[in-house]
Short mmCIF file of C-alpha atoms in Angstrom, two decimals:
data_model
loop_
_atom_site.label_atom_id
_atom_site.label_comp_id
_atom_site.label_asym_id
_atom_site.label_seq_id
_atom_site.Cartn_x
_atom_site.Cartn_y
_atom_site.Cartn_z
CA MET A 55 -23.81 -51.83 34.61
CA THR A 56 -27.78 -52.10 35.59
CA ASN A 57 -29.59 -55.31 33.97
CA LEU A 58 -32.27 -53.94 31.94
CA ASN A 59 -35.28 -56.72 31.19
CA GLY A 60 -37.06 -56.87 28.03
CA GLN A 61 -39.57 -54.18 28.65
CA ASP A 62 -37.13 -51.73 30.13
CA TRP A 63 -35.29 -52.48 26.67
CA GLN A 64 -38.54 -51.35 24.75
CA ARG A 65 -39.23 -48.18 27.12
CA LEU A 66 -35.69 -46.90 26.52
CA PRO A 67 -35.99 -45.50 22.54
CA GLU A 68 -39.30 -43.68 24.07
CA GLU A 69 -37.41 -42.42 26.87
CA LEU A 70 -34.60 -40.64 25.01
CA GLU A 71 -37.00 -39.24 22.54
CA ALA A 72 -38.51 -37.60 25.50
CA ILE A 73 -35.49 -35.70 26.52
CA GLU A 74 -35.30 -32.06 25.27
CA ILE A 75 -32.09 -31.19 23.62
CA PRO A 76 -30.89 -27.60 23.18
CA LYS A 77 -29.68 -27.43 19.77
CA GLU A 78 -29.12 -23.69 19.82
CA ALA A 79 -26.75 -23.90 23.01
CA LEU A 80 -24.88 -26.46 21.29
CA HIS A 81 -24.58 -24.73 18.02
CA GLN A 82 -23.26 -21.99 19.82
CA ALA A 83 -20.95 -23.78 21.75
CA ARG A 84 -19.65 -25.36 18.65
CA VAL A 85 -19.31 -22.30 16.91
CA ASN A 86 -17.01 -20.99 19.47
CA ALA A 87 -14.98 -23.81 19.85
CA VAL A 88 -14.13 -23.61 16.42
CA HIS A 89 -13.54 -19.74 16.93
CA GLN A 90 -11.44 -20.08 19.92
CA HIS A 91 -9.21 -23.04 18.28
CA ARG A 92 -8.64 -20.70 15.16
CA LEU A 93 -7.87 -17.99 17.27
CA THR A 94 -5.43 -19.80 19.54
CA LYS A 95 -3.38 -21.19 16.19
CA LYS A 96 -3.30 -17.55 14.97
CA ARG A 97 -1.82 -16.55 18.46
CA LYS A 98 0.78 -19.02 18.26
CA ARG A 99 1.66 -18.07 14.61
CA ARG A 100 1.99 -14.55 15.72
CA LEU A 101 4.27 -15.37 18.71
CA TYR A 102 6.45 -17.30 16.53
CA SER A 103 6.47 -14.52 13.87
CA VAL A 104 7.37 -11.81 16.67
CA ALA A 105 10.11 -14.22 17.88
CA SER A 106 11.52 -14.63 14.69
CA VAL A 107 11.31 -10.89 13.71
CA ALA A 108 12.81 -10.12 16.87
CA ALA A 109 15.78 -12.46 15.99
CA ILE A 110 16.05 -11.16 12.93
CA VAL A 111 16.25 -7.51 14.23
CA LEU A 112 18.78 -8.52 17.17
CA LEU A 113 20.92 -9.97 14.33
CA LEU A 114 20.74 -7.34 12.04
CA PHE A 115 21.25 -4.69 14.79
CA VAL A 116 24.36 -6.56 15.90
CA THR A 117 25.53 -6.90 12.06
CA SER A 118 24.99 -3.04 11.72
CA ILE A 119 26.91 -2.22 14.63
CA ARG A 120 30.15 -4.51 13.86
CA VAL A 121 29.67 -3.18 10.07
CA SER A 122 28.52 0.50 9.95
CA PRO A 123 30.09 3.30 12.36
CA VAL A 124 27.56 5.73 11.18
CA PHE A 125 24.79 3.15 12.43
CA ALA A 126 26.53 2.81 15.53
CA GLU A 127 27.19 6.30 16.42
CA ALA A 128 23.53 6.85 15.71
CA VAL A 129 22.32 3.91 18.25
CA ALA A 130 24.81 5.22 20.88
CA LYS A 131 23.21 8.20 21.22
CA ILE A 132 20.25 6.63 22.76
CA PRO A 133 20.13 6.43 26.40
CA GLY A 134 21.20 3.30 27.76
CA PHE A 135 22.80 1.81 24.30
CA SER A 136 26.01 3.76 23.99
CA SER A 137 27.70 0.83 26.54
CA ILE A 138 26.43 -2.15 24.42
CA VAL A 139 27.03 -0.27 21.29
CA ASN A 140 30.44 -0.35 22.10
CA MET A 141 30.93 -3.57 23.21
CA ILE A 142 29.82 -4.96 20.48
CA ALA A 143 31.76 -2.73 18.15
CA TYR A 144 34.96 -3.70 19.84
CA ASP A 145 34.11 -7.07 21.11
CA LYS A 146 33.56 -10.12 19.14
CA GLY A 147 32.33 -12.04 22.45
CA ILE A 148 30.08 -9.56 23.39
CA SER A 149 28.50 -9.42 19.89
CA ASP A 150 28.11 -13.72 20.39
CA ILE A 151 26.51 -13.25 23.72
CA VAL A 152 24.14 -10.77 22.33
CA GLU A 153 23.04 -13.18 19.21
CA ASN A 154 22.87 -16.22 21.48
CA ASN A 155 20.77 -14.35 23.98
CA TYR A 156 23.14 -15.14 26.83
CA PHE A 157 22.53 -12.00 29.01
CA GLU A 158 19.64 -11.23 31.57
CA GLU A 159 17.50 -8.08 31.23
CA LEU A 160 17.14 -6.63 34.79
CA GLY A 161 14.92 -3.08 34.28
CA ILE A 162 15.39 -2.62 37.96
CA VAL A 163 14.77 1.41 38.76
CA VAL A 164 15.79 2.97 41.99
CA THR A 165 15.49 6.26 43.15
CA GLN A 166 17.69 8.08 46.03
CA GLY A 167 17.49 11.78 46.87
CA ASP A 168 17.91 13.29 43.51
CA TYR A 169 19.35 10.64 41.39
CA THR A 170 17.67 7.23 39.71
CA LEU A 171 19.53 4.19 39.12
CA THR A 172 18.38 1.75 36.45
CA LEU A 173 20.18 -1.57 36.07
CA GLN A 174 19.33 -2.44 32.61
CA SER A 175 21.17 -6.15 32.10
CA VAL A 176 24.14 -8.18 33.10
CA VAL A 177 26.21 -10.83 31.64
CA ALA A 178 27.18 -13.72 34.25
CA ASP A 179 29.88 -16.38 33.87
CA TYR A 180 32.12 -17.81 35.90
CA SER A 181 34.74 -15.46 35.17
CA GLY A 182 32.97 -12.25 36.50
CA MET A 183 29.78 -10.08 35.22
CA THR A 184 29.22 -7.08 32.83
CA ILE A 185 26.68 -5.34 34.14
CA PHE A 186 24.90 -2.26 32.52
CA TYR A 187 23.41 0.72 34.08
CA ASN A 188 22.21 4.26 33.89
CA ILE A 189 22.20 7.09 36.18
CA GLU A 190 19.60 10.06 35.89
CA SER A 191 18.87 13.15 37.65
CA PRO A 192 16.76 16.04 36.41
CA PHE A 193 19.85 18.48 36.27
CA GLU A 194 23.27 18.47 34.46
CA ASN A 195 25.60 15.83 36.36
CA SER A 196 28.66 15.77 34.34
CA GLU A 197 30.41 17.13 37.75
CA VAL A 198 29.31 14.21 39.91
CA ASN A 199 31.68 11.06 40.22
CA ILE A 200 31.48 7.64 41.05
CA THR A 201 33.41 7.31 44.45
CA SER A 202 32.78 3.64 45.09
CA LEU A 203 31.62 0.67 43.13
CA GLU A 204 31.41 -3.29 43.82
CA LEU A 205 29.24 -6.19 43.70
CA SER A 206 28.58 -7.79 46.84
CA GLN A 207 26.86 -11.19 47.83
CA GLN A 208 25.35 -11.00 51.36
CA GLY A 209 27.38 -7.77 52.51
CA ILE A 210 30.49 -9.37 51.03
CA PRO A 211 32.29 -7.78 48.23
CA LEU A 212 33.38 -9.87 45.18
CA GLY A 213 35.76 -10.07 42.70
CA VAL A 214 37.75 -6.41 41.32
CA ALA A 215 35.41 -4.11 39.82
CA SER A 216 36.68 -1.66 36.93
CA SER A 217 34.16 1.09 35.71
CA TYR A 218 33.99 2.48 32.67
CA ILE A 219 32.08 5.85 31.88
CA SER A 220 30.75 5.41 28.20
CA SER A 221 28.77 8.52 27.55
CA LEU A 222 26.68 11.30 29.07
CA VAL A 223 23.52 11.64 26.87
CA GLY A 224 20.29 13.55 27.25
CA GLY A 225 21.82 16.91 27.85
CA SER A 226 24.38 15.23 30.53
CA SER A 227 21.46 14.37 32.76
CA VAL A 228 21.80 10.78 31.81
CA ARG A 229 24.86 8.77 32.41
CA ALA A 230 25.01 5.24 30.48
CA ASP A 231 27.61 3.47 31.99
CA LYS A 232 29.04 -0.42 32.45
CA VAL A 233 30.91 -2.20 35.22
CA GLU A 234 32.97 -5.47 34.90
CA ILE A 235 33.44 -7.56 37.52
CA MET A 236 36.40 -9.84 37.22
CA ALA A 237 37.32 -12.76 39.69
CA ASP A 238 40.39 -13.58 41.16
CA ASP A 239 38.85 -17.36 41.40
CA GLU A 240 35.81 -18.65 39.70
CA LEU A 241 32.68 -16.70 40.97
CA SER A 242 29.98 -18.61 42.88
CA TYR A 243 26.59 -19.16 41.82
CA ASP A 244 25.06 -21.14 44.52
CA ASN A 245 23.42 -18.19 45.58
CA MET A 246 21.98 -16.44 42.43
CA THR A 247 20.82 -13.29 44.33
CA PHE A 248 23.72 -10.09 44.50
CA GLU A 249 24.02 -6.50 45.64
CA PHE A 250 24.93 -3.49 42.98
CA ASN A 251 26.56 -1.10 45.33
CA LEU A 252 27.36 2.68 43.72
CA HIS A 253 28.29 5.45 45.92
CA LEU A 254 28.58 9.26 44.08
CA SER A 255 30.39 12.39 45.33
CA ASP A 256 27.50 14.84 45.10
CA ALA A 257 26.68 16.79 48.53
CA ALA A 258 24.15 14.30 49.79
CA LYS A 259 26.55 11.27 49.51
CA THR A 260 24.14 9.40 47.62
CA LYS A 261 24.26 5.53 48.32
CA PHE A 262 22.52 2.74 46.27
CA VAL A 263 22.43 -0.79 47.37
CA VAL A 264 20.49 -2.48 44.79
CA PRO A 265 19.79 -6.32 45.21
CA PHE A 266 19.37 -8.49 41.97
CA THR A 267 18.68 -12.19 40.99
CA LEU A 268 20.00 -14.00 38.25
CA THR A 269 17.68 -16.93 36.59
CA LYS A 270 19.42 -18.32 33.86
CA ALA A 271 21.90 -20.56 33.75
CA ILE A 272 25.49 -20.09 34.30
CA GLU A 273 27.51 -21.35 31.45
CA PRO A 274 30.85 -23.52 32.60
CA PRO A 275 34.20 -22.39 30.86
CA LYS A 276 35.78 -24.60 28.44
CA VAL A 277 39.53 -25.34 29.83
CA TYR A 278 42.30 -26.59 27.84
CA LYS A 279 45.26 -27.43 29.57
CA LEU A 280 48.39 -26.91 27.31
CA ASN A 281 51.69 -27.05 29.43
CA GLN A 282 53.56 -26.01 26.64
CA SER A 283 57.07 -24.25 26.67
CA VAL A 284 58.41 -22.13 23.91
CA ILE A 285 61.57 -20.21 23.61
CA VAL A 286 61.40 -16.63 22.40
CA ASP A 287 64.65 -14.67 21.49
CA GLY A 288 66.40 -17.02 23.92
CA GLN A 289 63.72 -16.37 26.82
CA THR A 290 61.38 -19.38 27.82
CA ILE A 291 57.59 -18.90 28.42
CA ASN A 292 55.70 -21.49 29.75
CA ILE A 293 51.99 -21.71 28.69
CA LYS A 294 49.92 -23.72 30.97
CA GLN A 295 46.16 -23.40 30.17
CA LEU A 296 43.44 -21.23 28.08
CA LYS A 297 40.20 -21.28 29.46
CA ILE A 298 37.25 -19.66 27.53
CA SER A 299 33.85 -18.54 28.91
CA PRO A 300 31.34 -16.69 27.53
CA LEU A 301 32.59 -13.27 28.51
CA ARG A 302 36.16 -13.68 27.96
CA ALA A 303 39.09 -15.98 27.49
CA GLU A 304 42.00 -16.45 29.51
CA ILE A 305 45.73 -17.39 28.91
CA LEU A 306 47.78 -18.44 31.69
CA LEU A 307 51.22 -18.43 31.66
CA ALA A 308 54.80 -17.80 33.37
CA ALA A 309 58.05 -16.86 32.54
CA ASP A 310 60.90 -19.16 33.22
CA GLU A 311 62.87 -18.01 36.41
CA GLN A 312 66.11 -18.44 34.53
CA ASN A 313 65.57 -16.11 31.66
CA THR A 314 67.78 -12.86 31.18
CA MET A 315 65.20 -10.76 30.67
CA GLN A 316 62.27 -9.30 32.52
CA LEU A 317 59.31 -10.04 30.58
CA LEU A 318 56.81 -7.10 31.24
CA LYS A 319 53.63 -7.19 28.45
CA PHE A 320 52.13 -8.97 25.93
CA THR A 321 51.28 -6.42 23.65
CA SER A 322 49.51 -8.56 20.84
CA VAL A 323 47.52 -11.87 22.09
CA ARG A 324 45.06 -13.43 19.87
CA LEU A 325 43.48 -16.78 18.66
CA ILE A 326 42.72 -17.28 15.38
CA ASP A 327 40.46 -20.09 13.81
CA GLU A 328 41.01 -22.09 10.59
CA ASN A 329 39.23 -19.36 8.45
CA GLY A 330 41.89 -16.24 9.78
CA GLU A 331 39.22 -14.72 11.92
CA GLU A 332 40.94 -13.23 15.33
CA TRP A 333 39.98 -12.77 18.77
CA GLY A 334 42.37 -10.23 20.48
CA LYS A 335 42.30 -8.37 23.48
CA PRO A 336 39.68 -6.22 24.45
CA ARG A 337 39.53 -2.44 23.67
CA ASP A 338 38.54 -1.49 27.01
CA GLY A 339 39.72 -3.04 30.56
CA GLY A 340 39.63 -6.30 31.31
CA MET A 341 43.37 -7.06 30.51
CA GLY A 342 44.11 -9.35 32.90
CA PHE A 343 45.53 -10.73 36.18
CA GLY A 344 48.94 -10.98 38.10
CA ILE A 345 52.51 -9.35 37.04
CA LEU A 346 54.88 -11.52 35.38
CA ARG A 347 58.03 -10.69 37.87
CA ASP A 348 55.81 -12.33 40.64
CA GLY A 349 54.94 -15.25 38.64
CA GLU A 350 52.18 -16.18 37.10
CA VAL A 351 49.65 -13.99 35.10
CA GLY A 352 46.19 -14.25 33.33
CA ILE A 353 45.91 -12.26 29.94
CA PHE A 354 42.45 -11.51 28.83
CA ILE A 355 41.09 -11.76 25.15
CA GLN A 356 37.88 -11.61 23.63
CA SER A 357 36.04 -14.60 23.92
CA ASN A 358 34.89 -17.22 21.05
CA TYR A 359 33.04 -19.34 23.30
CA PHE A 360 30.30 -20.07 21.13
CA ARG A 361 31.82 -20.48 18.29
CA GLN A 362 32.76 -24.18 17.38
CA PRO A 363 36.15 -24.02 15.20
CA LYS A 364 37.58 -26.70 13.58
CA LYS A 365 41.20 -25.33 14.41
CA LEU A 366 42.45 -22.69 16.88
CA THR A 367 46.10 -21.18 17.25
CA LEU A 368 47.37 -18.66 20.14
CA VAL A 369 49.64 -16.53 18.80
CA MET A 370 51.62 -13.86 21.17
CA ASP A 371 54.39 -11.52 20.02
CA TRP A 372 55.36 -7.87 20.32
CA ILE A 373 56.59 -8.94 23.83
CA GLU A 374 57.66 -5.82 25.82
CA ALA A 375 61.30 -7.00 27.77
CA LEU A 376 64.07 -5.20 29.65
CA PRO A 377 67.55 -6.94 31.23
CA LYS A 378 67.01 -7.98 34.51
CA GLY A 379 68.19 -5.16 37.02
CA SER A 380 67.55 -2.68 34.24
CA ASP A 381 63.70 -2.87 34.89
CA TYR A 382 63.26 -0.15 37.66
CA LEU A 383 63.57 3.43 38.70
CA GLU A 384 64.77 4.34 42.02
CA VAL A 385 64.12 7.75 43.60
CA ASP A 386 64.67 9.65 46.68
CA PHE A 387 61.75 11.42 47.33
CA GLU A 388 62.64 13.34 50.40
CA GLN A 389 65.80 14.65 48.44
CA GLN A 390 63.61 14.88 45.25
CA LYS A 391 66.14 13.16 43.27
CA VAL A 392 66.49 10.09 40.57
CA LEU A 393 69.06 7.86 41.79
CA TYR A 394 68.73 5.14 38.76
CA MET A 395 67.08 4.86 35.56
CA PRO A 396 68.09 2.24 32.86
CA ASN A 397 69.86 3.54 29.99
CA GLU A 398 67.80 1.37 27.81
CA LEU A 399 64.93 3.78 28.86
CA ASP A 400 64.50 6.89 26.49
CA ILE A 401 62.34 9.00 29.24
CA ASP A 402 62.49 11.98 30.92
CA VAL A 403 61.85 11.94 35.28
CA GLN A 404 60.94 14.62 37.46
CA VAL A 405 60.77 14.84 40.97
CA PRO A 406 58.53 18.30 41.94
CA SER A 407 57.74 17.28 45.51
CA SER A 408 58.41 14.65 48.04
CA ASN A 409 55.52 12.93 47.07
CA THR A 410 54.93 13.32 43.12
CA LEU A 411 56.69 12.25 40.40
CA GLU A 412 56.60 13.40 36.46
CA VAL A 413 57.55 10.73 33.99
CA THR A 414 57.58 11.42 30.07
CA TYR A 415 57.89 8.37 27.86
CA PRO A 416 57.00 6.69 24.60
CA THR A 417 53.70 5.35 24.08
CA GLY A 418 54.60 2.51 22.05
CA THR A 419 52.71 -0.20 20.53
CA GLY A 420 51.12 -1.36 23.67
CA GLY A 421 50.57 1.97 25.10
CA GLY A 422 50.76 0.65 29.00
CA GLN A 423 51.27 2.39 32.18
CA LEU A 424 55.29 2.62 32.62
CA LEU A 425 55.06 2.22 36.36
CA TYR A 426 53.63 -0.72 38.64
CA GLY A 427 54.98 -1.78 41.69
CA ILE A 428 56.40 0.10 44.58
CA VAL A 429 58.82 -0.92 47.37
CA ASP A 430 60.60 1.17 49.55
CA GLN A 431 64.28 0.59 51.16
CA GLU A 432 63.06 -2.03 53.77
CA GLY A 433 61.11 -4.00 51.29
CA ASN A 434 57.80 -2.95 52.45
CA ASP A 435 55.32 -2.68 49.26
CA PHE A 436 53.78 0.80 48.72
CA SER A 437 52.10 -0.48 45.37
CA SER A 438 48.57 0.47 46.91
CA ASN A 439 49.65 4.15 48.04
CA THR A 440 49.07 5.81 44.73
CA ILE A 441 46.68 8.63 45.44
CA SER A 442 46.45 9.58 41.74
CA THR A 443 47.69 9.46 38.55
CA ARG A 444 47.35 11.94 35.80
CA PHE A 445 48.09 11.38 31.96
CA SER A 446 48.63 13.84 28.99
CA LYS A 447 49.63 12.53 25.50
CA GLU A 448 51.59 14.67 22.82
CA GLU A 449 52.52 11.82 20.24
CA PRO A 450 54.92 10.32 20.04
CA ASN A 451 55.37 10.62 24.33
CA VAL A 452 53.20 10.37 27.15
CA THR A 453 53.33 11.88 30.44
CA ALA A 454 52.11 10.61 33.80
CA VAL A 455 52.17 12.60 37.01
CA TYR A 456 51.91 10.35 39.87
CA THR A 457 50.87 11.37 43.34
CA PHE A 458 51.73 9.26 46.40
CA ASP A 459 51.05 8.54 50.25
CA PHE A 460 54.90 8.04 51.33
CA ASP A 461 54.29 8.85 55.07
CA ASN A 462 55.87 5.66 56.60
CA ALA A 463 58.05 4.71 53.63
CA VAL A 464 61.58 4.42 54.12
CA ASN A 465 63.69 6.23 50.70
CA PRO A 466 65.10 5.33 48.53
CA ILE A 467 61.82 4.20 46.92
CA ARG A 468 61.97 1.41 43.72
CA LEU A 469 59.41 1.90 41.33
CA ASN A 470 58.88 -1.19 38.93
CA ILE A 471 58.97 -0.90 35.38
CA ASN A 472 55.57 -2.28 34.01
CA SER A 473 55.43 -1.56 30.23
CA TYR A 474 57.99 -0.11 27.83
CA PRO A 475 58.10 -0.53 23.81
CA LEU A 476 61.20 -2.84 23.70
CA TYR A 477 60.35 -6.08 22.51
CA LEU A 478 61.67 -9.42 21.73
CA ASP A 479 62.51 -10.71 18.20
CA GLY A 480 60.39 -13.50 17.42
CA LYS A 481 56.51 -14.30 18.58
CA VAL A 482 54.63 -17.31 20.20
CA GLU A 483 52.67 -19.46 18.06
CA ILE A 484 50.95 -22.86 18.99
CA ASP A 485 47.76 -24.97 17.97
CA ILE A 486 45.22 -25.33 20.83
CA PRO A 487 44.01 -29.27 21.20
CA LEU A 488 40.35 -28.93 20.62
CA ASP A 489 39.83 -32.32 21.15
CA GLU A 490 40.50 -32.05 24.78
#
C-alpha cells in the first residue's frame, strides 16, 4: 500500500469530490440488474412448472391408456403412437419405464428413395433393446414387407430381432412399428453406438443403415440366485435364477433328466407382490430362450424393475407335458406318409407334398406352435429349414401349414412337439429371497 503523508490525506477528500459520477448510468444498470434477476427467477419457475406439468401429463397418459380402452384406441391412431400404446396397455414393465423416464428419444430421420425411416425412441438394458420406428412413403405401402431387420455394432449383428407390425395409419402410408432385440448373453455397452438395419421388399430393394448413439446410463439387472428344485405331478423342475432388467424379467430353469414326462411349455408364469399385483408374460413376443428338451430354458415375463416390493412370489402353472417317447411326429415326406403320431394327441396330420405338412390341432390355454425341432434319420438338424408357416384359426382348433426345404434330408423326418394342451396336475409356487 502507498504511504500517504499528512498533506496527501488532506487533499484526498478534495480529489474524490472532483470525480464525476455517472449517476444516470448507475441507476439504469441497477434497474437492469433487478429486472434480470426477476426474469431469471420467473424463467426457473416456468421451467419447474413445465417439468411438473409434463410429468403429470405423462403419468396421466400412461394411466389413461392402462385403464381406458377408448382413450388407448384414440391415441393409437396418432402416427407413431400405436406401438407404445400397445406396450403400455399390456406390459406393466413398459408402463414403469415410461413413468420413470427410462427411455431415450432419438428422432433420427433418414430418406432412401421413396421411403422415409424415423427412429423414434429406444429402451435399452443388458437383456436387449426395444426400438420404435416409423416407415413413411408418399403412397400406400401395405404391400411392402420388411425382408430383413437387425441391430448391429460396427457391422456385427447383435442378438435376435423380432419385429411386430403394430398398425398401418395415415391411409396406410405410415407404418408404425417396433422391434425387440433379445440377447442370448448380456449386451455390451462399452461402445454406445449401434446401427439399425432394415431392408424392404420394394422394387428398388430399399436398404436403411441408420447409426444411433445412446447417452443415458444403462441400469444393471437385479439377479436372484434361487437353485431350488420343486416336484409337480411327479416331475422335478430346477428353478435356477431370476434376473430382472428394466425391459423384462427372465426365469432360468431346467427339467430333471430322470423325469418320465417331456415338459413342453410353462403356459402361465407370473410374479406376485405382497399386494397381489401380478407381472405375467408379455402379450406380444419375447417369450424366452431355449427348449426344455435341450436343457436350460429362459422364460421372459413382464418386469417390475422400478418397484420395491416387500414380498415377491414366483408362480408357474398350466405346465404342458407329454410322456417321453410320445412327444414327436415321424413323417416320410418322399412317400407322403405319417409313420408315427402319439395316441395322446387329438390332431389331424396331412402330407400334401414332399415338402409340406398340414396339421390341425386344439389351441389350448397357451396357444403355442405345435412343432419345433426337426431331425432327419441320420440325426441332422433341419430346424432352420422351414421356408414358411401359415396359420388359420377356427375355434377351438388351429391349422398350420408348414413348407420345408428338405433337399438334403434323409427320410423319415422327426418333428418334435413344442406345445400341446395336456398339463401336469399342480403348479410351482416359491418365494423370492429379496434380501439377497
